[in-house]
Tab-separated table of C-alpha atoms in Angstrom:
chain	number	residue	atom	x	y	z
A	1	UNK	CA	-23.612	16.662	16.531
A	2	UNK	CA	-21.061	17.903	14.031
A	3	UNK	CA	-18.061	15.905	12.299
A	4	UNK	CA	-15.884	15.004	9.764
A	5	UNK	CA	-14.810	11.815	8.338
A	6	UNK	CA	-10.799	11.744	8.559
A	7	UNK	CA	-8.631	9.131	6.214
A	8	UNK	CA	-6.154	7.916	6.860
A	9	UNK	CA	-3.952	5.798	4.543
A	10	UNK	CA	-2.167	2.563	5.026
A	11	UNK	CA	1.286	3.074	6.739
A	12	UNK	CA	0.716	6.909	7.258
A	13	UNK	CA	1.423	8.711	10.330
A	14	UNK	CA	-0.922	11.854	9.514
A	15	UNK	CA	-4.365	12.089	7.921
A	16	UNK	CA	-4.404	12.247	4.270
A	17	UNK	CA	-8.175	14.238	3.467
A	18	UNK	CA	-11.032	15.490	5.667
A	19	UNK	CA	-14.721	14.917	4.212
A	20	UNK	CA	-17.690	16.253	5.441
A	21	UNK	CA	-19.860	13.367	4.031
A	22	UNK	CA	-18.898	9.957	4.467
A	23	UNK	CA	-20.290	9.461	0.773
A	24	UNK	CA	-18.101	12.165	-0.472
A	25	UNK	CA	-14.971	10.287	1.320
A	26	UNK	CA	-15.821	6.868	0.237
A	27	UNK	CA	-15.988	8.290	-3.916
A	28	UNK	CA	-12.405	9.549	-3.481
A	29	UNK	CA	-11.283	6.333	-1.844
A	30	UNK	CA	-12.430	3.992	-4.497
A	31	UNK	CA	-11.651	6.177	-7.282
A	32	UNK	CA	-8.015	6.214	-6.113
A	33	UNK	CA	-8.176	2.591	-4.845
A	34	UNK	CA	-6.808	3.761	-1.689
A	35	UNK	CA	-5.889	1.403	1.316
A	36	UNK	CA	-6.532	2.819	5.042
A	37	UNK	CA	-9.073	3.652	7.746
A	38	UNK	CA	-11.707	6.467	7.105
A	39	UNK	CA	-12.928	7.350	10.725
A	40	UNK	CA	-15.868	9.681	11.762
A	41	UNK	CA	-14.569	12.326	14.567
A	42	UNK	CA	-16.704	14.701	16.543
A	43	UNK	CA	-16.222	18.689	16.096
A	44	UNK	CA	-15.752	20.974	18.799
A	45	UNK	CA	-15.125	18.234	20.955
A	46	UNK	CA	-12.230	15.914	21.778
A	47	UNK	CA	-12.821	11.682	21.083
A	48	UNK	CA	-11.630	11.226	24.691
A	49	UNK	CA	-14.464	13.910	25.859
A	50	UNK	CA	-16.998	12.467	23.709
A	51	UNK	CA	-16.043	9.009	24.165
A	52	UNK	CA	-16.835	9.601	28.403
A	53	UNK	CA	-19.776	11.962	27.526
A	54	UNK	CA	-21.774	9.029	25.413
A	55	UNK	CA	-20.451	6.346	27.794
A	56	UNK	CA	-18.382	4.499	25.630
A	57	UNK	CA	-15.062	5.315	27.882
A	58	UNK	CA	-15.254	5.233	31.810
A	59	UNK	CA	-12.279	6.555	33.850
A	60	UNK	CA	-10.978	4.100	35.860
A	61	UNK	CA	-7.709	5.460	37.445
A	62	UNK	CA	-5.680	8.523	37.606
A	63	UNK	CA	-3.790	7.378	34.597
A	64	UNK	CA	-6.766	7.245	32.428
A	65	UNK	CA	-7.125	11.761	33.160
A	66	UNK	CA	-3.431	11.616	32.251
A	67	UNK	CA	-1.924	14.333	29.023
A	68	UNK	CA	0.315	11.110	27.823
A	69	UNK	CA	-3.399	9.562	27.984
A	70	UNK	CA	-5.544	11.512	26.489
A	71	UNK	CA	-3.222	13.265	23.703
A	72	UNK	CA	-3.282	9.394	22.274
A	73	UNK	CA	-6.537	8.151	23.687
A	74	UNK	CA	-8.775	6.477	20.324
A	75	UNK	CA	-12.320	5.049	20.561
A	76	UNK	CA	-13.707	2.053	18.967
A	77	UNK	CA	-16.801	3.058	19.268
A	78	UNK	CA	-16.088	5.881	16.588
A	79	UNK	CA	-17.772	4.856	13.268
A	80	UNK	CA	-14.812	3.682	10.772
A	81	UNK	CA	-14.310	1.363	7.834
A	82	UNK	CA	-11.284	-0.231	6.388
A	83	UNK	CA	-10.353	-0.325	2.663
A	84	UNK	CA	-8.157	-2.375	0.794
A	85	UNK	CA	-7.141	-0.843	-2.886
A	86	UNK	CA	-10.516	0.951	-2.751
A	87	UNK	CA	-12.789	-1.766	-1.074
A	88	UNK	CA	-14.531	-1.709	2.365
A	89	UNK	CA	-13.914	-5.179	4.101
């Protein structure tokens, strides 16, 4: 599967970068002693789709197929880390 490691910095509403390499993302953090959540995302593919295609999300009422849903549906099961001024807790 393709994707993309998104950050996204303490407090912000938006992403900040988009890495192709979580290695490549984690240098910039901690050379910039940044503070957020870097999160890996599928490509091609939505995190509510991918989230029901690997099982990690199960519909369980019309509610859960809902646009209001889905547009701000998020998975824990997506690989992440947290950073504090550049370090991974």
């Amino acid at each position: 599967m393709n994707h993309v490691w998104i950050f996204n910095g303490a407090g912000a509403r938006t992403p900040s970068a988009v890495f192709k390499d979580r290695a490549e993302a984690e240098v910039w953090i901690v050379a910039n002693k940044l503070s957020g959540m870097l999160t890996e995302y599928p490509v091609g593919v939505s995190v509510y789709q991918w989230a029901i295609q690997s099982g990690n999300f199960k519909i369980k009422n019309d509610n859960d197929r809902s646009p209001e849903f889905i547009q701000r549906f998020s998975s824990g099961a997506q690989e992440h880390m947290h950073y504090e001024n550049g370090v991974s807790d």
